[in-house]
């Protein structure tokens, strides 16, 4: 039964990304002298606002030929890529010296537009033979003056391309802006601009298969690796201390409890029961809002499966740097294909809890995560359309996503729900539930839900917070993150800590004679998502330079969806661990 798994993973790799990871960044990539090598201009935008990007020719650049758009895959469009032919012609092994790409007379409005974007540190991004290149559009010279009206604004109109090749293949490209070629845009007047470029070719011994390693190594420098390993050691120490402490305490306490309860049964059957054994007639009483609980468990299980598949694909090398849109494609495809898991898990658990309206439960499961995500996307896409940014999805892409949901996600969700309903397995409770619920004694403030959630979320968050910075700097910045092995270890540690801390809090809750542990375990397990969202506030105000309504709304909007997904996923982990623990301890004693 183990053989099909690698095949399934391989199929996912091929589906998401076409061909082998070694060579899957374009076509054959072999050229002859004088062949046109594709150079595409992608987008421009303020350096500190990664979500706020615009089409290259939204700025008044010129072109010597009609601009053609490159056909893009779903993931590229979701990533905000809008590739068009660039005004520069870089033939294979063709050297050029101060070649004029095109000439344009900038009107006063064009000058004002360029001056505005230069003041906001706009950068451009291009792709040459699927290799990314960047550069700034210009610079501001302040000369120690504090009044912006006295600043001088210069546009870079000359690019120097340095290209490395190995036989008939392009290996690396570097672009530099020449500081001696500047156009003064300080005054509001028309300016004639020649956009020129220089091309130099150099031979290298780097093989074509390793040309992307340059970008991967950027995140694995010794300094960064030391920090990552410090993060791992910090997390491992947290796990060992926590699990060791909890295992020692729980094993001793439970052993004493088992001895005490068995002794009580042998000596005095009429002695009043205390502690968690007292709840044997209530601990498996089905919770309120069981349809919502089952839907949360189903959605969380699906998201956990999605995360596992993403890590597997990352570890086999699918998500190499600047593989445009591969991650977004993987997220959409795997989420659609795993929706059956959500339907099956939710429906089967709901029917075990003696639920009758399984159709409504399946609909609730399908909308529990997708509903808030759809509302958030609708608002943010409207904002992007208003800004005319590339983050705004075209109507055709929205139709494709809708078809994936309608033809793949929904049918699999319903089929999973039907399979779960037909499973017809009863809830495995070691103890019989009494007819009337026992009254819960008054609890101290620290035993209530919110303080327990705070305690449950803090420890898992402390195990991952160092790694969180690098993830945020990659997703909401321009850093490259490729150390997926370390990230996988951190994720595993996160799951283990979440399970252990939720089990511990569930035991203490039962020991305090509070039998309503079902929802509490899910809320405590998922509370790490709340801490991650709180970290978003810290990162935005203390560690980033993001500004503007669009960037702010994108950051907090999509991070809210991600943290909500974290809440559901870790909530399902915490609930499963607590359910296993509760069944185990009550199976170990004699329940009347």
Coordinates of C-alpha atoms in Angstrom, one line a residue:
X1 CA 0.0 0.0 0.0
X2 CA 3.0 2.3 0.3
X3 CA 3.9 2.3 -3.4
X4 CA 1.2 4.7 -4.8
X5 CA 2.2 7.6 -2.5
X6 CA 5.4 8.6 -4.4
X7 CA 3.4 8.4 -7.6
X8 CA 0.7 10.7 -6.2
X9 CA 3.3 13.2 -5.1
X10 CA 5.0 13.0 -8.5
X11 CA 1.7 13.6 -10.3
X12 CA 1.2 16.6 -8.1
X13 CA 4.7 17.9 -9.0
X14 CA 4.0 17.4 -12.7
X15 CA 0.6 18.9 -12.5
X16 CA 1.6 22.0 -10.6
X17 CA 4.7 22.7 -12.4
X18 CA 4.9 20.9 -15.7
X19 CA 8.2 19.1 -15.8
X20 CA 11.2 18.1 -13.6
X21 CA 12.2 20.8 -11.0
X22 CA 15.7 20.7 -12.5
X23 CA 14.7 22.2 -15.8
X24 CA 11.1 23.5 -15.3
X25 CA 11.8 27.2 -15.6
X26 CA 10.8 27.6 -19.2
X27 CA 11.4 26.0 -22.6
X28 CA 14.5 24.2 -23.9
X29 CA 16.7 27.2 -23.1
X30 CA 19.2 26.4 -25.8
X31 CA 20.2 29.2 -28.1
X32 CA 22.5 29.9 -31.1
X33 CA 24.5 33.0 -31.7
X34 CA 22.1 35.9 -32.5
X35 CA 18.9 34.1 -31.3
X36 CA 16.4 36.3 -29.5
X37 CA 16.3 35.4 -25.9
X38 CA 13.0 36.4 -24.3
X39 CA 13.2 39.4 -22.0
X40 CA 9.9 40.3 -20.3
X41 CA 9.1 43.4 -18.2
X42 CA 6.9 42.2 -15.3
X43 CA 5.9 45.0 -12.9
X44 CA 6.8 48.1 -11.1
X45 CA 6.0 49.2 -7.6
X46 CA 7.1 50.8 -4.3
X47 CA 9.9 48.8 -2.8
X48 CA 8.4 48.7 0.7
X49 CA 4.9 47.7 -0.5
X50 CA 5.2 44.3 -2.0
X51 CA 1.5 43.9 -2.8
X52 CA 1.2 47.3 -4.5
X53 CA 2.5 46.5 -8.0
X54 CA 1.6 47.9 -11.4
X55 CA 2.1 47.0 -15.0
X56 CA 5.5 48.1 -16.4
X57 CA 3.9 50.3 -19.0
X58 CA 1.5 52.0 -16.6
X59 CA 4.5 54.3 -16.3
X60 CA 5.4 56.4 -19.3
X61 CA 8.1 54.2 -20.6
X62 CA 8.6 53.9 -24.4
X63 CA 8.9 50.8 -26.6
X64 CA 10.4 50.4 -30.0
X65 CA 7.9 47.7 -31.1
X66 CA 4.3 46.8 -30.3
X67 CA 4.0 45.5 -26.8
X68 CA 2.9 41.8 -26.6
X69 CA 1.6 40.1 -23.4
X70 CA 2.9 36.7 -22.4
X71 CA 0.3 34.0 -21.7
X72 CA 0.4 33.2 -18.0
X73 CA -0.6 30.3 -15.9
X74 CA -3.1 30.5 -13.0
X75 CA -0.5 30.8 -10.4
X76 CA 1.3 33.6 -12.2
X77 CA -1.8 35.6 -12.4
X78 CA -2.6 35.0 -8.7
X79 CA 0.9 36.1 -7.9
X80 CA 0.3 39.5 -9.6
X81 CA 2.7 38.8 -12.6
X82 CA 1.8 40.6 -15.8
X83 CA 4.7 39.9 -18.3
X84 CA 5.0 41.9 -21.5
X85 CA 7.8 42.3 -24.0
X86 CA 10.5 44.7 -22.8
X87 CA 11.9 47.5 -24.9
X88 CA 15.4 46.0 -24.7
X89 CA 16.7 43.4 -27.2
X90 CA 19.3 41.0 -25.8
X91 CA 20.3 38.5 -28.5
X92 CA 22.4 35.5 -27.4
X93 CA 26.1 36.5 -27.3
X94 CA 25.2 39.8 -28.9
X95 CA 27.2 42.6 -27.2
X96 CA 26.0 46.2 -27.4
X97 CA 27.5 49.5 -26.2
X98 CA 25.1 52.4 -25.3
X99 CA 22.5 51.1 -27.7
X100 CA 19.3 53.3 -27.9
X101 CA 16.3 51.1 -27.1
X102 CA 13.8 53.9 -27.7
X103 CA 13.3 57.6 -27.5
X104 CA 10.4 59.5 -25.9
X105 CA 9.5 63.1 -25.1
X106 CA 8.1 63.2 -21.6
X107 CA 5.3 65.6 -21.1
X108 CA 5.0 67.6 -17.9
X109 CA 2.5 65.0 -16.6
X110 CA 4.9 62.2 -17.4
X111 CA 7.7 64.0 -15.6
X112 CA 5.5 64.5 -12.5
X113 CA 4.5 60.9 -12.6
X114 CA 8.1 59.7 -12.8
X115 CA 9.1 62.1 -10.0
X116 CA 6.3 60.8 -7.8
X117 CA 7.3 57.1 -8.2
X118 CA 11.0 57.9 -7.8
X119 CA 10.2 59.6 -4.4
X120 CA 8.4 56.3 -3.4
X121 CA 11.5 54.1 -4.2
X122 CA 9.8 52.3 -7.1
X123 CA 11.6 49.3 -8.6
X124 CA 11.1 47.3 -11.8
X125 CA 11.2 43.6 -12.2
X126 CA 12.0 41.8 -15.5
X127 CA 12.6 38.2 -16.5
X128 CA 15.4 37.2 -18.9
X129 CA 15.2 33.6 -20.0
X130 CA 13.1 33.1 -16.8
X131 CA 15.8 34.6 -14.6
X132 CA 14.6 37.5 -12.5
X133 CA 16.3 40.9 -12.5
X134 CA 15.5 44.1 -10.6
X135 CA 16.5 47.7 -10.5
X136 CA 15.4 51.1 -9.2
X137 CA 13.9 53.6 -11.5
X138 CA 15.8 56.6 -10.2
X139 CA 17.1 58.4 -7.1
X140 CA 16.4 61.4 -5.0
X141 CA 19.3 63.7 -4.0
X142 CA 18.6 65.5 -0.8
X143 CA 22.0 67.2 -0.2
X144 CA 21.2 67.6 3.5
X145 CA 18.0 69.5 2.8
X146 CA 14.8 68.8 4.8
X147 CA 12.3 70.5 2.5
X148 CA 11.1 68.0 -0.2
X149 CA 10.6 70.9 -2.6
X150 CA 14.4 71.4 -2.7
X151 CA 15.2 67.8 -3.5
X152 CA 16.6 66.8 -6.9
X153 CA 14.9 63.9 -8.8
X154 CA 16.9 61.8 -11.3
X155 CA 15.7 59.1 -13.7
X156 CA 18.0 56.2 -14.6
X157 CA 17.9 56.0 -18.4
X158 CA 20.8 53.6 -19.0
X159 CA 20.9 49.9 -18.0
X160 CA 24.0 47.7 -18.0
X161 CA 23.3 44.0 -18.6
X162 CA 26.0 41.6 -17.7
X163 CA 25.1 38.1 -18.8
X164 CA 26.9 34.8 -18.1
X165 CA 26.6 31.8 -20.4
X166 CA 27.7 28.2 -20.5
X167 CA 27.9 26.9 -24.1
X168 CA 24.5 27.5 -25.6
X169 CA 22.6 28.4 -22.4
X170 CA 22.1 31.4 -20.2
X171 CA 23.2 30.9 -16.6
X172 CA 23.0 34.3 -14.9
X173 CA 22.2 37.9 -15.6
X174 CA 23.0 41.0 -13.6
X175 CA 21.6 44.5 -14.3
X176 CA 23.0 47.7 -13.1
X177 CA 21.9 51.3 -13.4
X178 CA 24.6 53.6 -14.6
X179 CA 24.9 56.7 -12.3
X180 CA 26.6 58.7 -15.1
X181 CA 23.4 58.5 -17.2
X182 CA 20.8 60.5 -15.4
X183 CA 17.8 62.6 -16.5
X184 CA 17.0 65.5 -14.3
X185 CA 13.2 65.6 -13.6
X186 CA 13.3 68.2 -10.8
X187 CA 11.5 70.9 -12.9
X188 CA 8.1 70.7 -14.4
X189 CA 9.0 70.8 -18.1
X190 CA 9.1 68.6 -21.1
X191 CA 12.2 66.4 -21.4
X192 CA 13.6 64.3 -24.3
X193 CA 14.8 61.0 -23.0
X194 CA 16.9 58.3 -24.7
X195 CA 16.5 55.0 -23.0
X196 CA 19.8 53.2 -23.7
X197 CA 21.5 50.0 -22.6
X198 CA 24.8 48.1 -22.7
X199 CA 25.2 44.3 -23.0
X200 CA 28.3 42.3 -22.0
X201 CA 28.6 38.5 -22.2
X202 CA 30.9 36.4 -20.1
X203 CA 31.5 32.7 -20.0
X204 CA 31.0 30.7 -16.8
X205 CA 31.5 27.0 -15.7
X206 CA 28.3 26.9 -13.7
X207 CA 26.0 24.2 -15.2
X208 CA 22.6 25.0 -16.3
X209 CA 21.0 22.7 -13.7
X210 CA 22.5 24.8 -10.9
X211 CA 21.7 28.3 -12.2
X212 CA 18.9 28.8 -9.7
X213 CA 21.1 27.9 -6.7
X214 CA 22.3 31.5 -6.5
X215 CA 18.9 32.6 -5.3
X216 CA 18.5 29.6 -2.9
X217 CA 21.9 30.3 -1.3
X218 CA 20.8 33.8 -0.5
X219 CA 18.7 32.5 2.4
X220 CA 21.3 29.9 3.6
X221 CA 24.3 32.1 4.4
X222 CA 26.2 31.1 7.6
X223 CA 24.7 34.0 9.5
X224 CA 21.2 33.2 8.6
X225 CA 21.7 29.4 9.2
X226 CA 23.0 30.2 12.7
X227 CA 19.8 32.1 13.4
X228 CA 17.6 29.3 11.9
X229 CA 19.4 26.6 13.9
X230 CA 19.1 28.8 17.0
X231 CA 15.4 28.8 16.3
X232 CA 15.3 25.1 16.0
X233 CA 17.3 24.6 19.2
X234 CA 15.0 27.1 21.0
X235 CA 11.9 25.2 19.7
X236 CA 13.4 21.8 20.6
X237 CA 14.3 22.9 24.1
X238 CA 10.7 24.2 24.5
X239 CA 9.3 20.9 23.3
X240 CA 11.6 18.8 25.5
X241 CA 10.9 20.9 28.6
X242 CA 7.2 21.1 27.9
X243 CA 6.7 17.4 27.0
X244 CA 9.0 16.2 29.7
X245 CA 7.3 18.3 32.3
X246 CA 3.8 17.5 31.2
X247 CA 4.6 13.8 30.7
X248 CA 6.2 13.6 34.2
X249 CA 3.3 15.4 35.9
X250 CA 0.5 13.7 34.0
X251 CA 2.0 10.3 34.3
X252 CA 2.5 10.7 38.1
X253 CA -0.8 12.3 38.6
X254 CA -2.7 9.9 36.5
X255 CA -0.9 6.9 38.1
X256 CA -1.8 8.2 41.5
X257 CA -5.4 8.8 40.3
X258 CA -5.6 5.2 38.9
X259 CA -4.2 3.8 42.1
X260 CA -6.6 5.9 44.2
X261 CA -9.7 5.1 42.2
X262 CA -8.9 1.4 42.1
X263 CA -8.3 1.4 45.8
X264 CA -11.6 3.3 46.4
X265 CA -13.4 0.6 44.4
X266 CA -12.0 -2.2 46.5
X267 CA -12.4 -0.6 49.9
X268 CA -15.4 1.6 49.9
X269 CA -17.8 1.5 47.0
X270 CA -20.1 4.1 48.7
X271 CA -17.2 6.6 49.0
X272 CA -17.9 9.9 47.2
X273 CA -15.9 10.2 43.9
X274 CA -13.7 13.3 43.3
X275 CA -11.7 14.8 40.5
X276 CA -12.0 13.8 36.9
X277 CA -13.5 10.3 37.6
X278 CA -16.5 12.1 39.0
X279 CA -17.3 13.2 35.5
X280 CA -17.5 9.8 33.9
X281 CA -21.2 10.2 33.3
X282 CA -20.8 13.7 31.7
X283 CA -17.4 13.8 30.0
X284 CA -18.8 12.2 26.8
X285 CA -22.0 14.2 26.8
X286 CA -22.2 15.7 23.3
X287 CA -21.5 19.4 23.1
X288 CA -23.7 22.3 22.0
X289 CA -23.5 23.4 18.3
X290 CA -22.1 20.0 17.3
X291 CA -22.6 20.8 13.6
X292 CA -20.3 23.8 13.9
X293 CA -17.8 21.7 15.9
X294 CA -17.8 18.9 13.3
X295 CA -17.4 21.5 10.4
X296 CA -14.5 23.1 12.2
X297 CA -12.9 19.7 12.7
X298 CA -13.4 18.8 9.0
X299 CA -12.0 22.2 7.7
X300 CA -9.1 22.0 10.1
X301 CA -8.2 18.4 9.0
X302 CA -8.3 19.5 5.4
X303 CA -6.0 22.4 6.0
X304 CA -3.7 20.2 8.0
X305 CA -3.6 17.8 5.0
X306 CA -3.0 20.8 2.7
X307 CA 0.0 21.9 4.8
X308 CA 1.5 18.4 4.8
X309 CA 1.3 18.2 1.0
X310 CA 2.8 21.7 0.6
X311 CA 5.7 20.7 2.8
X312 CA 6.2 17.5 0.9
X313 CA 6.3 19.4 -2.4
X314 CA 8.7 22.0 -1.0
X315 CA 11.1 19.3 0.2
X316 CA 11.2 17.6 -3.2
X317 CA 12.2 21.0 -4.8
X318 CA 9.0 22.3 -6.5
X319 CA 9.1 25.7 -4.9
X320 CA 12.5 27.0 -6.0
X321 CA 13.0 30.8 -6.0
X322 CA 11.0 32.7 -8.6
X323 CA 9.2 29.7 -9.9
X324 CA 6.4 32.1 -10.7
X325 CA 3.1 31.1 -9.2
X326 CA 4.0 27.5 -8.3
X327 CA 3.0 27.9 -4.6
X328 CA -0.4 29.6 -5.5
X329 CA -1.1 26.9 -8.1
X330 CA -0.3 24.2 -5.5
X331 CA -2.5 25.8 -2.9
X332 CA -5.5 26.0 -5.2
X333 CA -5.1 22.5 -6.7
X334 CA -4.4 20.7 -3.4
X335 CA -7.2 22.5 -1.5
X336 CA -9.6 21.5 -4.2
X337 CA -8.5 17.9 -4.2
X338 CA -8.5 17.6 -0.4
X339 CA -12.1 19.0 0.0
X340 CA -13.3 15.4 0.2
X341 CA -11.3 14.9 3.4
X342 CA -13.2 17.9 5.0
X343 CA -16.6 16.5 3.9
X344 CA -15.8 13.0 5.1
X345 CA -14.3 14.1 8.5
X346 CA -17.1 16.5 9.3
X347 CA -20.0 14.3 8.2
X348 CA -18.8 11.2 9.9
X349 CA -18.0 13.0 13.2
X350 CA -21.4 14.8 13.0
X351 CA -23.2 11.5 12.5
X352 CA -21.3 10.0 15.4
X353 CA -22.6 12.8 17.6
X354 CA -26.1 11.7 16.5
X355 CA -26.6 14.7 14.2
X356 CA -29.4 14.3 11.6
X357 CA -29.1 17.2 9.2
X358 CA -25.8 16.1 7.5
X359 CA -26.5 18.1 4.3
X360 CA -26.5 21.4 6.3
X361 CA -23.4 20.2 8.0
X362 CA -21.6 19.6 4.7
X363 CA -22.6 23.0 3.4
X364 CA -21.4 24.6 6.7
X365 CA -18.1 22.7 6.3
X366 CA -17.6 24.0 2.7
X367 CA -18.3 27.6 3.7
X368 CA -16.5 27.7 7.1
X369 CA -13.1 28.7 5.6
X370 CA -14.0 29.6 2.0
X371 CA -16.8 32.0 3.1
X372 CA -14.6 34.4 5.0
X373 CA -11.9 34.0 2.4
X374 CA -14.3 34.9 -0.4
X375 CA -15.6 38.0 1.5
X376 CA -12.0 39.1 2.2
X377 CA -10.9 38.5 -1.4
X378 CA -14.0 40.4 -2.8
X379 CA -13.1 43.5 -0.7
X380 CA -9.4 43.4 -1.4
X381 CA -9.8 42.7 -5.1
X382 CA -12.1 45.8 -5.3
X383 CA -9.4 47.8 -3.6
X384 CA -6.8 46.5 -6.1
X385 CA -9.1 47.4 -9.0
X386 CA -9.5 50.9 -7.7
X387 CA -5.7 51.2 -7.5
X388 CA -5.4 49.6 -11.0
X389 CA -2.8 47.2 -9.4
X390 CA -1.7 43.9 -10.8
X391 CA -3.1 42.2 -7.7
X392 CA -6.6 42.7 -9.1
X393 CA -7.6 39.4 -10.7
X394 CA -8.9 39.5 -14.2
X395 CA -12.5 38.3 -14.8
X396 CA -11.3 35.2 -16.7
X397 CA -9.2 34.1 -13.7
X398 CA -12.1 34.6 -11.3
X399 CA -14.2 32.4 -13.6
X400 CA -11.5 29.7 -13.7
X401 CA -11.3 29.7 -9.8
X402 CA -15.1 29.5 -9.7
X403 CA -15.1 26.5 -12.1
X404 CA -12.5 24.7 -10.0
X405 CA -14.7 25.3 -6.9
X406 CA -17.9 24.2 -8.7
X407 CA -16.5 21.2 -10.7
X408 CA -13.9 19.9 -8.3
X409 CA -14.1 21.3 -4.8
X410 CA -17.9 21.0 -4.3
X411 CA -18.4 17.6 -5.8
X412 CA -15.6 16.1 -3.8
X413 CA -16.9 17.8 -0.6
X414 CA -20.3 16.3 -1.2
X415 CA -18.9 12.8 -2.0
X416 CA -16.9 13.0 1.1
X417 CA -19.9 14.0 3.1
X418 CA -21.9 11.1 1.7
X419 CA -19.1 8.6 2.5
X420 CA -18.9 9.9 6.0
X421 CA -22.7 9.7 6.5
X422 CA -22.7 6.1 5.2
X423 CA -19.9 5.1 7.5
X424 CA -22.5 4.6 10.3
X425 CA -20.0 4.1 13.1
X426 CA -21.0 5.0 16.7
X427 CA -19.1 7.4 18.9
X428 CA -16.7 5.3 21.0
X429 CA -17.3 6.4 24.6
X430 CA -15.9 4.1 27.3
X431 CA -18.4 5.4 29.8
X432 CA -22.2 5.7 29.7
X433 CA -23.6 9.3 29.7
X434 CA -26.1 10.1 32.5
X435 CA -29.5 11.5 31.7
X436 CA -29.0 14.9 33.4
X437 CA -25.8 16.9 33.2
X438 CA -23.8 17.6 36.4
X439 CA -23.6 21.2 37.5
X440 CA -20.2 22.7 37.0
X441 CA -18.7 24.3 40.1
X442 CA -17.6 28.0 40.0
X443 CA -14.2 28.4 38.4
X444 CA -11.4 30.8 39.3
X445 CA -10.7 33.5 36.6
X446 CA -7.6 31.7 35.3
X447 CA -9.6 28.5 34.6
X448 CA -12.0 30.3 32.2
X449 CA -11.8 30.0 28.4
X450 CA -9.9 33.2 27.5
X451 CA -7.0 32.8 30.1
X452 CA -6.7 29.1 29.1
X453 CA -6.5 30.1 25.4
X454 CA -3.8 32.6 26.3
X455 CA -1.8 30.0 28.1
X456 CA -2.4 27.4 25.3
X457 CA -1.3 29.7 22.5
X458 CA 1.8 31.3 24.1
X459 CA 3.9 28.1 24.3
X460 CA 3.4 27.0 20.6
X461 CA 4.0 30.6 19.5
X462 CA 7.2 30.9 21.4
X463 CA 8.5 27.8 19.6
X464 CA 8.0 29.4 16.1
X465 CA 8.3 33.1 16.6
X466 CA 11.9 33.3 15.4
X467 CA 11.1 31.5 12.2
X468 CA 8.0 33.7 11.7
X469 CA 10.1 36.8 11.0
X470 CA 11.8 35.1 8.0
X471 CA 8.5 33.9 6.6
X472 CA 7.0 37.3 6.9
X473 CA 10.0 38.9 5.4
X474 CA 9.7 36.5 2.4
X475 CA 5.9 36.8 2.0
X476 CA 5.6 40.5 2.7
X477 CA 9.0 41.6 1.6
X478 CA 11.8 40.7 -0.9
X479 CA 13.7 38.1 1.1
X480 CA 14.1 34.6 -0.3
X481 CA 13.1 31.7 1.9
X482 CA 14.2 28.2 0.7
X483 CA 15.2 26.4 4.0
X484 CA 12.1 24.2 3.8
X485 CA 13.7 21.4 5.9
X486 CA 14.0 23.7 8.9
X487 CA 10.5 25.0 8.3
X488 CA 9.2 21.4 8.3
X489 CA 10.9 20.7 11.6
X490 CA 9.4 23.9 13.1
X491 CA 6.0 22.9 11.8
X492 CA 6.3 19.4 13.4
X493 CA 7.4 21.0 16.7
X494 CA 4.4 23.3 16.5
X495 CA 2.0 20.4 16.1
X496 CA 3.6 18.4 19.0
X497 CA 3.6 21.4 21.4
X498 CA 0.0 22.2 20.5
X499 CA -1.2 18.7 21.1
X500 CA 0.7 18.4 24.4
X501 CA -0.4 21.7 25.9
X502 CA -4.1 21.1 24.9
X503 CA -4.0 17.7 26.5
X504 CA -2.5 19.2 29.7
X505 CA -5.2 21.9 29.9
X506 CA -7.9 19.4 29.2
X507 CA -6.7 17.3 32.1
X508 CA -6.6 20.3 34.5
X509 CA -10.1 21.3 33.3
X510 CA -11.5 17.8 34.0
X511 CA -9.7 17.7 37.4
X512 CA -11.5 20.9 38.3
X513 CA -14.8 18.9 37.6
X514 CA -15.6 20.9 34.4
X515 CA -16.8 18.4 31.8
X516 CA -17.3 20.9 28.9
X517 CA -14.0 20.2 27.3
X518 CA -15.0 19.7 23.6
X519 CA -15.1 23.4 22.5
X520 CA -12.4 24.4 25.0
X521 CA -9.9 21.9 23.5
X522 CA -10.5 23.2 20.0
X523 CA -10.3 26.9 21.0
X524 CA -7.1 26.3 23.1
X525 CA -5.5 24.3 20.2
X526 CA -6.2 27.0 17.7
X527 CA -5.3 30.0 19.9
X528 CA -1.8 30.1 18.4
X529 CA -3.5 31.7 15.3
X530 CA -4.5 34.6 17.5
X531 CA -0.9 35.1 18.7
X532 CA 0.3 35.0 15.1
X533 CA -2.2 37.7 14.2
X534 CA -1.0 39.8 17.1
X535 CA 2.6 39.3 15.7
X536 CA 1.3 40.8 12.5
X537 CA 0.6 44.1 14.3
X538 CA 4.1 44.0 15.7
X539 CA 5.7 43.2 12.4
X540 CA 3.7 45.9 10.5
X541 CA 4.6 48.7 12.9
X542 CA 8.1 47.7 14.1
X543 CA 9.7 45.6 11.4
X544 CA 8.4 46.8 8.1
X545 CA 8.0 50.1 6.2
X546 CA 4.7 49.3 4.5
X547 CA 2.4 52.3 4.0
X548 CA -0.8 53.2 2.2
X549 CA -4.4 51.9 2.4
X550 CA -4.0 49.2 -0.3
X551 CA -0.9 47.6 1.3
X552 CA -2.3 47.8 4.8
X553 CA -5.6 46.3 3.8
X554 CA -3.9 43.5 1.9
X555 CA -1.5 42.7 4.8
X556 CA -4.1 42.6 7.5
X557 CA -6.9 41.1 5.3
X558 CA -5.0 38.2 4.0
X559 CA -3.1 37.6 7.2
X560 CA -6.5 37.4 9.0
X561 CA -7.5 34.6 6.6
X562 CA -4.1 32.8 7.1
X563 CA -4.4 33.1 10.9
X564 CA -8.0 31.9 10.7
X565 CA -6.8 28.9 8.8
X566 CA -4.1 28.3 11.4
X567 CA -6.8 28.5 14.1
X568 CA -8.9 25.8 12.4
X569 CA -5.9 23.6 11.6
X570 CA -4.3 23.6 15.1
X571 CA -7.7 23.6 16.7
X572 CA -8.4 20.2 15.0
X573 CA -5.0 19.0 16.2
X574 CA -5.7 20.0 19.8
X575 CA -9.2 18.5 19.7
X576 CA -8.0 15.2 18.3
X577 CA -5.2 14.9 20.9
X578 CA -7.7 15.8 23.7
X579 CA -10.3 13.3 22.5
X580 CA -7.6 10.5 22.4
X581 CA -6.4 11.4 25.9
X582 CA -9.9 11.6 27.4
X583 CA -10.9 8.2 25.9
X584 CA -7.7 6.7 27.2
X585 CA -8.0 7.8 30.8
X586 CA -11.6 6.8 31.1
X587 CA -11.0 3.5 29.5
X588 CA -8.4 2.8 32.1
X589 CA -10.9 3.0 35.0
X590 CA -14.0 1.1 35.8
X591 CA -17.0 3.3 34.9
X592 CA -20.5 2.3 36.2

